[in-house]
XYZ file of N, CA and C in Angstrom:
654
model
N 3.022 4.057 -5.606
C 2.535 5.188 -6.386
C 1.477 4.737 -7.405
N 1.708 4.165 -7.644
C 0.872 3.013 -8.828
C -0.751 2.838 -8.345
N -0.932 2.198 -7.148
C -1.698 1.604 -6.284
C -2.475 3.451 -5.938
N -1.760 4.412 -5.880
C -2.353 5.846 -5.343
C -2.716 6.590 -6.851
N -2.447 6.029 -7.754
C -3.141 6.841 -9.277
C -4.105 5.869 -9.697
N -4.164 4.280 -9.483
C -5.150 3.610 -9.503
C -6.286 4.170 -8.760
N -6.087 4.701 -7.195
C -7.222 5.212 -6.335
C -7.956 5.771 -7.436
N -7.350 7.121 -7.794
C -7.372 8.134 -8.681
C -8.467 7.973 -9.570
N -8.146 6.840 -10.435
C -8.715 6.889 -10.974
C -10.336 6.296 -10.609
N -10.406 4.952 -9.801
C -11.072 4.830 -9.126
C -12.490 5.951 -8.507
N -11.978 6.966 -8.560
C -12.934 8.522 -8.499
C -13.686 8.725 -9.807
N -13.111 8.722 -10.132
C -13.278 8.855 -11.394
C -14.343 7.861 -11.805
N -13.906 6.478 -11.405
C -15.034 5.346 -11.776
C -16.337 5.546 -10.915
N -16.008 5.928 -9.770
C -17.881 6.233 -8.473
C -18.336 7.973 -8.949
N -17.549 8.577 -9.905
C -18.336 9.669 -10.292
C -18.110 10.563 -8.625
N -16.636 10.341 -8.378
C -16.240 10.880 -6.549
C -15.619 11.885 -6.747
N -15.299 12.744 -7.884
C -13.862 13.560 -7.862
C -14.021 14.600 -7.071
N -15.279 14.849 -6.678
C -15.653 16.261 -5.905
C -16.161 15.921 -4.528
N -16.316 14.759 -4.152
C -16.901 13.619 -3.041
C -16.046 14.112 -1.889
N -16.249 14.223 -0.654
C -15.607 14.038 0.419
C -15.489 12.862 0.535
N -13.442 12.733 1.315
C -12.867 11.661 1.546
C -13.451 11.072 2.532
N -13.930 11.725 3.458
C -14.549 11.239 4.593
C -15.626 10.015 4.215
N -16.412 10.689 3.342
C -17.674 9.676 2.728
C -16.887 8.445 1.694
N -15.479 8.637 1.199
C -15.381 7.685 0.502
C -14.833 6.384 1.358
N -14.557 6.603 2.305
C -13.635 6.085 2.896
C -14.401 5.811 4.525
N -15.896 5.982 4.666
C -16.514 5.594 5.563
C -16.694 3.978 5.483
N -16.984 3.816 6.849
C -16.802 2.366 7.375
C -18.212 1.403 7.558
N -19.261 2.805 7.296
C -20.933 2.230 7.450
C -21.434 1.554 6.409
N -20.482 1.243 5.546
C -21.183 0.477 4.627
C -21.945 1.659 3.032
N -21.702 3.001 3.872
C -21.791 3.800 2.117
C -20.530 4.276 1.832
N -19.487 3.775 2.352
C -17.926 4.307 1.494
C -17.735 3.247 0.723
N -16.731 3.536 -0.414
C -16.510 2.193 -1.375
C -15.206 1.606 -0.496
N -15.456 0.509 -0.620
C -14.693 -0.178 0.087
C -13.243 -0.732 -0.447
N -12.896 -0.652 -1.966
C -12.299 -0.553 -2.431
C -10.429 0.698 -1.875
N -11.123 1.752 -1.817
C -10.633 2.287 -1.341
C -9.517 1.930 0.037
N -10.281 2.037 0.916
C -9.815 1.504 2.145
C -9.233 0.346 1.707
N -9.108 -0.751 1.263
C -8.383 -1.612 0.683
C -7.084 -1.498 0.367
N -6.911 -0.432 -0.666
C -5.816 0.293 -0.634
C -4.926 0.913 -0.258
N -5.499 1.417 0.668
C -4.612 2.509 2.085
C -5.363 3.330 2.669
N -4.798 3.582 3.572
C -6.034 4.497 4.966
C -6.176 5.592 3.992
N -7.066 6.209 4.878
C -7.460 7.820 4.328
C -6.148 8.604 4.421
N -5.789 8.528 5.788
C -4.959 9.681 5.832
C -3.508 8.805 5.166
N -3.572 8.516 4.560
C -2.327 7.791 3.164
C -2.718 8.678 2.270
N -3.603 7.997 1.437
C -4.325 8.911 0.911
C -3.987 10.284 0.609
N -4.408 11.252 1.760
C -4.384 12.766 1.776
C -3.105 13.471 1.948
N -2.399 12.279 2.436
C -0.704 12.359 2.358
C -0.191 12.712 1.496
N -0.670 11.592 0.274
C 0.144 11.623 -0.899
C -0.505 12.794 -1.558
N -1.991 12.984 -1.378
C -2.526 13.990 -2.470
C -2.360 15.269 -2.360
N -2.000 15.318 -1.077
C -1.526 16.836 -0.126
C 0.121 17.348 -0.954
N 1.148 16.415 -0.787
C 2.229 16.338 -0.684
C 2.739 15.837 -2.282
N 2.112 15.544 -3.405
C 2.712 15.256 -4.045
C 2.502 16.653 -5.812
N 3.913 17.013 -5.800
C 3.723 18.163 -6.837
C 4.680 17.912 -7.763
N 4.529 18.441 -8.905
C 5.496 18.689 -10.667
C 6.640 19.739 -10.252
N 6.996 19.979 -9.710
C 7.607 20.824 -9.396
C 8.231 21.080 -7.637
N 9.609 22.090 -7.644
C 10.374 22.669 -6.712
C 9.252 23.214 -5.951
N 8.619 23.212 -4.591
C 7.375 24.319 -4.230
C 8.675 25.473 -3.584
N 9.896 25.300 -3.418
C 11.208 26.080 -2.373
C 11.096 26.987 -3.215
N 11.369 26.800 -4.790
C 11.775 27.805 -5.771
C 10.739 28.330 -6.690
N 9.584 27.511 -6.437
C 8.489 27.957 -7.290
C 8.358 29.522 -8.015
N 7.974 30.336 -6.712
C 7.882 31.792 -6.362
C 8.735 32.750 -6.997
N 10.117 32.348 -7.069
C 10.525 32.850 -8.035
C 10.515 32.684 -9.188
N 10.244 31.096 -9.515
C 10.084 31.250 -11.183
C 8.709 31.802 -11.738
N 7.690 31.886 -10.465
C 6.370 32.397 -11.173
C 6.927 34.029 -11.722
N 7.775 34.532 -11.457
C 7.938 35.698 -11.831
C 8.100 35.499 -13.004
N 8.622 35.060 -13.694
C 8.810 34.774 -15.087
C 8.176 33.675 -15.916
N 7.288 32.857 -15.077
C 6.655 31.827 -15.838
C 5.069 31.698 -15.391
N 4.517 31.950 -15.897
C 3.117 31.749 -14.839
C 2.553 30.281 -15.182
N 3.425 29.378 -15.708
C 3.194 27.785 -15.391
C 3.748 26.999 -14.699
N 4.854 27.723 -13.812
C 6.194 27.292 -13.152
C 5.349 25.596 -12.428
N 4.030 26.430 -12.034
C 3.763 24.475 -10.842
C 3.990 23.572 -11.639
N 3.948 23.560 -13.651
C 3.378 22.445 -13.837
C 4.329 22.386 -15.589
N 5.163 23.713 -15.548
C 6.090 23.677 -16.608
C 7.236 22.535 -17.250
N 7.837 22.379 -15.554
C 8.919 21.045 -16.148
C 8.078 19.933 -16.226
N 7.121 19.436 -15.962
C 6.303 18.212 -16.409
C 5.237 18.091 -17.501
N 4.956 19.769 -17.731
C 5.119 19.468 -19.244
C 6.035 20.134 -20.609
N 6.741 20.115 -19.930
C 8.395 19.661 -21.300
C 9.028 18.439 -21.592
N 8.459 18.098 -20.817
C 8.624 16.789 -20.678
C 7.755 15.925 -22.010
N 6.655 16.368 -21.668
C 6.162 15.435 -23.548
C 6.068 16.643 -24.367
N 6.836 16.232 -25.421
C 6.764 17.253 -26.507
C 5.758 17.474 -27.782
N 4.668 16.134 -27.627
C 3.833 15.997 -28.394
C 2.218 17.047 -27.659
N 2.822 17.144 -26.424
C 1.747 18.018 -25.762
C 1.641 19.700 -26.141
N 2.531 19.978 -26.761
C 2.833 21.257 -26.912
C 2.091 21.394 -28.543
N 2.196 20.842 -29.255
C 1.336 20.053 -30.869
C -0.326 20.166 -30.237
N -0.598 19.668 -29.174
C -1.990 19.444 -28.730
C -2.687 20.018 -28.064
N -2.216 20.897 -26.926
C -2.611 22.038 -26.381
C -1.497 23.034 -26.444
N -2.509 24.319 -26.526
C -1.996 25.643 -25.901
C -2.211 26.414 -24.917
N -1.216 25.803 -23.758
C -1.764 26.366 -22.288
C -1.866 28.211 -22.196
N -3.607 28.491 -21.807
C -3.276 30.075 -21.311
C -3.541 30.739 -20.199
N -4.144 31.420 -20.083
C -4.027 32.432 -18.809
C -5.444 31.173 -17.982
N -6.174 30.695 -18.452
C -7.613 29.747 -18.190
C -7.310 28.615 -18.350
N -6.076 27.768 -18.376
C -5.626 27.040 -17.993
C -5.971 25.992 -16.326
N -6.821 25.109 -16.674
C -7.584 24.568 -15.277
C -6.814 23.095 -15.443
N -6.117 22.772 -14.324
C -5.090 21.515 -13.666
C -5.790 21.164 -12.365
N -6.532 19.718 -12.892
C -7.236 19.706 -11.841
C -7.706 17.812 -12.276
N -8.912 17.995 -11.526
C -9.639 16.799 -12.331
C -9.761 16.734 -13.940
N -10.061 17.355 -14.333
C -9.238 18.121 -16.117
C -8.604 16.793 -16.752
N -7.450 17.478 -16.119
C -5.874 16.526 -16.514
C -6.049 15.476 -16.155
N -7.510 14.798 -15.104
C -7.140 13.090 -15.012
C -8.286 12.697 -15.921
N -9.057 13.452 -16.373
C -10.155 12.674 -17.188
C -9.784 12.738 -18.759
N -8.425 13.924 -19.023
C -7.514 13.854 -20.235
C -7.244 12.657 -20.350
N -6.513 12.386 -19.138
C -5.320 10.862 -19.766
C -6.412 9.712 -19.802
N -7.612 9.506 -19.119
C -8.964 8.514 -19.149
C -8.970 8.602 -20.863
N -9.647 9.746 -21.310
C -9.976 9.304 -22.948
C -8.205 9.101 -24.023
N -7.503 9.812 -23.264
C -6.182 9.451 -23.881
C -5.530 7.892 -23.881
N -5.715 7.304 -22.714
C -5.432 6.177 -22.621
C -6.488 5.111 -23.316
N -7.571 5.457 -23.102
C -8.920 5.016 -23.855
C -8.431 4.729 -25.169
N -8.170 5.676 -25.902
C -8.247 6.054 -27.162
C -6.629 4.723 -27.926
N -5.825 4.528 -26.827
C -4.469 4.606 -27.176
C -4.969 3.077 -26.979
N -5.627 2.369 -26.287
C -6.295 1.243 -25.958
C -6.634 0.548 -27.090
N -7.531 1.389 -27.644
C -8.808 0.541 -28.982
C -7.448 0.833 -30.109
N -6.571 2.069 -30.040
C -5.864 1.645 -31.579
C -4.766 0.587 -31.340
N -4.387 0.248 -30.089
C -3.219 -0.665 -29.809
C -3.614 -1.966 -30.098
N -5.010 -2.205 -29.984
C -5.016 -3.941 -29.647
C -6.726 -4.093 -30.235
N -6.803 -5.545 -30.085
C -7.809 -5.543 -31.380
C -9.253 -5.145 -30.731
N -9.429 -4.975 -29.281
C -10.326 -4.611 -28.409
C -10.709 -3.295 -28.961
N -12.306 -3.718 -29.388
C -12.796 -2.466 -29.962
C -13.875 -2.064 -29.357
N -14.716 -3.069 -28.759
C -16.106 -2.330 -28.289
C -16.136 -2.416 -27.051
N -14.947 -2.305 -26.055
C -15.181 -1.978 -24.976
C -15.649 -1.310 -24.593
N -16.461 -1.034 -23.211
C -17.158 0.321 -22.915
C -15.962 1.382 -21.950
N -15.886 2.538 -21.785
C -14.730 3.387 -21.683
C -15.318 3.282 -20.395
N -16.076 3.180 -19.295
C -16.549 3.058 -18.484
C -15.452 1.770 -17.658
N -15.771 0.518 -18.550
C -15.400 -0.976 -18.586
C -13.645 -1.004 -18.412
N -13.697 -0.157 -19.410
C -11.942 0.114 -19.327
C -11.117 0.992 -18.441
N -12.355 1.681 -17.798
C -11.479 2.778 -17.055
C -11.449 1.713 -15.605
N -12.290 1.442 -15.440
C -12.805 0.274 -13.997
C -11.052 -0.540 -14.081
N -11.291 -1.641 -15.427
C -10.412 -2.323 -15.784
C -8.709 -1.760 -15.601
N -8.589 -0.278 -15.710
C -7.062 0.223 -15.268
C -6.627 0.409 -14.387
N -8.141 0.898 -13.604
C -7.732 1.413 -12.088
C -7.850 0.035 -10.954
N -7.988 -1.131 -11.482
C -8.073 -2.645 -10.614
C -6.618 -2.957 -11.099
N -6.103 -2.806 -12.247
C -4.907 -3.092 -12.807
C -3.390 -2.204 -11.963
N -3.702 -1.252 -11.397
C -2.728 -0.571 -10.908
C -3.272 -0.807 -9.493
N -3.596 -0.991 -8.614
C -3.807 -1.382 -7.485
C -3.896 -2.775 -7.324
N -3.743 -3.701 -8.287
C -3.667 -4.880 -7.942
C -2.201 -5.639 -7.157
N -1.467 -5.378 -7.420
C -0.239 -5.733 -7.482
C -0.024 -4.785 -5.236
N -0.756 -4.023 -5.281
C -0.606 -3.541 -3.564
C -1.402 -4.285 -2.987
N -2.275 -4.716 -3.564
C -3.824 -5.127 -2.644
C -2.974 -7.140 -2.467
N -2.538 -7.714 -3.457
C -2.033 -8.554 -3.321
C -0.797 -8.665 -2.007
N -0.405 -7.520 -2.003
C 0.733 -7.446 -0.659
C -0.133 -7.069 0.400
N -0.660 -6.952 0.414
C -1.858 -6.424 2.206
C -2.400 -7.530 2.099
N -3.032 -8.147 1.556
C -4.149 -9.693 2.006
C -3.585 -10.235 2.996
N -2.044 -10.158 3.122
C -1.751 -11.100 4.445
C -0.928 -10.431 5.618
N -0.736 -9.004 5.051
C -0.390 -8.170 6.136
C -1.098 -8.319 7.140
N -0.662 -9.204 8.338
C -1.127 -9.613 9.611
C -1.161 -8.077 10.966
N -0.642 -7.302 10.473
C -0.327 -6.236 10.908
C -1.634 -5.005 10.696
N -2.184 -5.444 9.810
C -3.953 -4.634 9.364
C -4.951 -5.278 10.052
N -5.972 -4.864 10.423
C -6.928 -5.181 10.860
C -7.785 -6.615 10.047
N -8.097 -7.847 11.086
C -8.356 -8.702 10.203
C -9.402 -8.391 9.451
N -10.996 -7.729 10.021
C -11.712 -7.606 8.955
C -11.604 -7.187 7.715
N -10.517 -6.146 7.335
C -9.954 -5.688 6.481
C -9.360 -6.436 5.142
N -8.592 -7.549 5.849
C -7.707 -8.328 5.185
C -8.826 -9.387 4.356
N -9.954 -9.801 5.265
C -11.179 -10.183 4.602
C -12.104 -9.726 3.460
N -11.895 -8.552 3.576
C -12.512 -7.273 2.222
C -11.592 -7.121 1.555
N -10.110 -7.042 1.840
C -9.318 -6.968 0.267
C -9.357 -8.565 -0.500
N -9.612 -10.045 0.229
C -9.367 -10.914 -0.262
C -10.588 -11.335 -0.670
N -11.512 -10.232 -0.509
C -13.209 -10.546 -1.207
C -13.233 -9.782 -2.289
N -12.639 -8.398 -1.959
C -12.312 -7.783 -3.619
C -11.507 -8.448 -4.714
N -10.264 -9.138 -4.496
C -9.236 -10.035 -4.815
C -9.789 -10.989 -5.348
N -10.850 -11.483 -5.167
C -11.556 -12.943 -4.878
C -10.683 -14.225 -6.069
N -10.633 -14.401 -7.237
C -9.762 -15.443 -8.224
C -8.432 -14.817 -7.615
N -8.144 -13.858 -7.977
C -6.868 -12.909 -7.799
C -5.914 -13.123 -6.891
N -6.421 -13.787 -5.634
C -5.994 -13.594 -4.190
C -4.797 -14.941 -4.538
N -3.311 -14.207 -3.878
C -2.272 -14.778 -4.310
C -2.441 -16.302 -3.028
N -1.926 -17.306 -3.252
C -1.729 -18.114 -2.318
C -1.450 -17.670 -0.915
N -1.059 -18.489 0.494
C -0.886 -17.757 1.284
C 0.893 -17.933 1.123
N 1.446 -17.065 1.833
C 2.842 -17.558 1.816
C 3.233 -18.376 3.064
N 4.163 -19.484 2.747
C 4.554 -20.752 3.980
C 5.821 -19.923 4.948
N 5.583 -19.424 6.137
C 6.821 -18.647 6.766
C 7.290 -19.816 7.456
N 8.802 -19.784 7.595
C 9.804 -20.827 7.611
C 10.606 -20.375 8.562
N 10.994 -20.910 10.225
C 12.037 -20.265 10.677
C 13.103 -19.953 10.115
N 13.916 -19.409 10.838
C 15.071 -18.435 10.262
C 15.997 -19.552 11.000
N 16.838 -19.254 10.113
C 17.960 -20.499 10.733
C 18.632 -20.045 11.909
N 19.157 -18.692 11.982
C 19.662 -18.108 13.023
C 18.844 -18.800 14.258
N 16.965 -18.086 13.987
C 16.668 -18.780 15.219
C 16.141 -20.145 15.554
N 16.395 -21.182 14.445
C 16.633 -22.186 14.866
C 17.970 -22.832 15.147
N 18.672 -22.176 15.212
C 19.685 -22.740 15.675
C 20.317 -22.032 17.235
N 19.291 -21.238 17.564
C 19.191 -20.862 19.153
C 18.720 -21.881 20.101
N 17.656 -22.345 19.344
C 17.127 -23.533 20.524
C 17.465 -24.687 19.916
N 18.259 -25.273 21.336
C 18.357 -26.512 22.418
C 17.416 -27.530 22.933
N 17.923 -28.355 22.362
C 16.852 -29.312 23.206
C 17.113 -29.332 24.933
N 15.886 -29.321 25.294
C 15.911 -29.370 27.057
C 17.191 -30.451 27.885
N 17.563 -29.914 28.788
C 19.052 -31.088 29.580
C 17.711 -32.083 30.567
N 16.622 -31.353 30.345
C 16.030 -31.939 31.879
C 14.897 -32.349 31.428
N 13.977 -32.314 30.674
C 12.784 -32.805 29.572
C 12.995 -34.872 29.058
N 12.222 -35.621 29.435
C 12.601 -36.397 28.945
C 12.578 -36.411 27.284
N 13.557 -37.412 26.788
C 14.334 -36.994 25.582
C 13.235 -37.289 24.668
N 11.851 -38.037 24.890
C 10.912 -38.522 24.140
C 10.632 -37.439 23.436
N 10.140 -36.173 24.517
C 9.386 -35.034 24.313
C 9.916 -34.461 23.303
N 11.162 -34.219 23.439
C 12.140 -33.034 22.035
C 11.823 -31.684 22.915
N 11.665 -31.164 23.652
C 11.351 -29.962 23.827
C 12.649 -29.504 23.087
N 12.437 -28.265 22.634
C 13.395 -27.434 22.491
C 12.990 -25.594 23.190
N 14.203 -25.247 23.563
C 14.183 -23.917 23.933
C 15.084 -22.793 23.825
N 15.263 -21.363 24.323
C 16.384 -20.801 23.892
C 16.635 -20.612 25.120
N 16.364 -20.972 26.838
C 16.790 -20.546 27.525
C 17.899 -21.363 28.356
N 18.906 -21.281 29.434
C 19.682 -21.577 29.764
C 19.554 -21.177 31.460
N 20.152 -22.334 32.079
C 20.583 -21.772 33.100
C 21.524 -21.030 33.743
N 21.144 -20.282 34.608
C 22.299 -19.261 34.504
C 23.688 -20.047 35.766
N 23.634 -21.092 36.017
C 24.603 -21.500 36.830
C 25.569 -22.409 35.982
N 24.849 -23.453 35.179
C 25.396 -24.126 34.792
C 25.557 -24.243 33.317
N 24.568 -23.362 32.409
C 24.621 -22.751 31.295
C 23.550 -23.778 30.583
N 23.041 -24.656 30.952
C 22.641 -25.992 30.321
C 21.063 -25.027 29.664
N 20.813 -25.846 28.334
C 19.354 -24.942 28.236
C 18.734 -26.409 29.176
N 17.220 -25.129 29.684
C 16.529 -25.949 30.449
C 15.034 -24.842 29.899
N 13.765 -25.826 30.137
C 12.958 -25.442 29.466
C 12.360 -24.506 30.734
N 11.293 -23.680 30.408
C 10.435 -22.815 31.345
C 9.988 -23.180 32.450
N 9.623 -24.412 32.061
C 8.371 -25.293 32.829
C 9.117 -25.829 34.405
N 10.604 -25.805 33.968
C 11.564 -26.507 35.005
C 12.292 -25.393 35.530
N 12.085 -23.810 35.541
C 12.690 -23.058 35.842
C 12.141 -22.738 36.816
N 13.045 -21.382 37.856
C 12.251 -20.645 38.779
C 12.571 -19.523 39.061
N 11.764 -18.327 39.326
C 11.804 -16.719 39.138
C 12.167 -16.446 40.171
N 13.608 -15.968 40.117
C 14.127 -15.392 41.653
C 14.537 -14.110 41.490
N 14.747 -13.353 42.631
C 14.964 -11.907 42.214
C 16.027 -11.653 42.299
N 16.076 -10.394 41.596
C 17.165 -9.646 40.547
C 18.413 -9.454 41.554
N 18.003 -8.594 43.019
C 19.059 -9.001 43.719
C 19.926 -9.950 44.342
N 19.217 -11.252 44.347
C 19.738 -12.285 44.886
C 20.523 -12.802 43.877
N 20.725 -12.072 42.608
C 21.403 -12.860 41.715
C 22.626 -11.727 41.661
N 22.164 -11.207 41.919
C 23.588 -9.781 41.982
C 24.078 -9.926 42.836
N 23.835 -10.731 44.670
C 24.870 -11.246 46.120
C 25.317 -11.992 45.667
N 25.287 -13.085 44.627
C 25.648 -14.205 44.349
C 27.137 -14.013 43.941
């Protein structure tokens, strides 16, 4: 979730909030590449499709009585928001509310810590690399993504990029394979297969493919 409000903000940093996904997330070399880094498009439109403040089952009825119902229990939730705005009938929840929390967090930035002349530009860049860092570090070696890919998150990554990790058999399956009965003993072969007469493991190389019925007359 972290890594999908980093995107977020990320829009925010290419001046994209109104941008088609299509264009952000193109492969010709004018989508930011950043993006895609992060998660496919249709991730993406998943989460942005699918994710709401609210019941959408029961909504409908509470709009009868609330005409903030989408967005009421999340904000009762801060009580200092109610001191700071007064939501009304022109009430716009949208890109709005993410360029709020940009100068809010901004603001909460320069009085927290002794960083004063950052540029809000500098800092917004700086939050949205900060919340996607920690995903982009778990995909660099997701062998399961496309390699060019894994090459562009570990070029975005570039100091960042975590070591590789050392994968170590599993004991279970080393302790499946046998050294060969029929391999001279120099070699070490080891294997997991066996013969089926005499049970002995015997390696591939010394086996032979007979068919399925002749092993079922047997």
């Amino acid at each position: 979730m972290k890594a999908f409000l980093g995107s977020l903000f990320y829009t925010s940093v290419f001046k994209s909030n109104h941008e088609n996904t299509k264009s952000i997330f193109a492969t010709d070399g004018s989508g930011r590449e950043i993006f895609r880094c992060v998660m496919s498009q249709f991730r993406f439109l998943t989460l942005l499709n699918y994710i709401r403040f609210d019941d959408s089952n029961t909504r409908s009825q509470r709009l009868e009585t609330d005409p903030l119902a989408a967005i009421s229990e999340m904000f009762k939730l801060f009580n200092n928001c109610k001191k700071a705005y007064a939501p009304g009938a022109y009430l716009c929840v949208d890109e709005i509310v993410l360029d709020l929390s940009e100068v809010n967090a901004y603001a909460l930035y320069k009085t927290c810590t002794a960083v004063r002349d950052i540029p809000r530009a500098q800092f917004l860049q700086n939050l949205a690399y900060s919340l996607v860092l920690p995903h982009l570090k778990r995909r660099v070696y997701n062998y399961r993504l496309p390699r060019e890919l894994r090459l562009t998150i570990a070029r975005v990554l570039s100091p960042n990029k975590p070591p590789e990790p050392v994968t170590e058999p599993s004991e279970s399956t080393e302790a499946a394979r046998k050294t060969c009965k029929i391999c001279p003993s120099r070699l070490k072969r080891r294997t997991k297969y066996n013969c089926i007469e005499c049970r002995k493991s015997i390696y591939l190389g010394y086996s032979k493919t007979i068919c399925v019925d002749w092993v079922d007359d047997k």
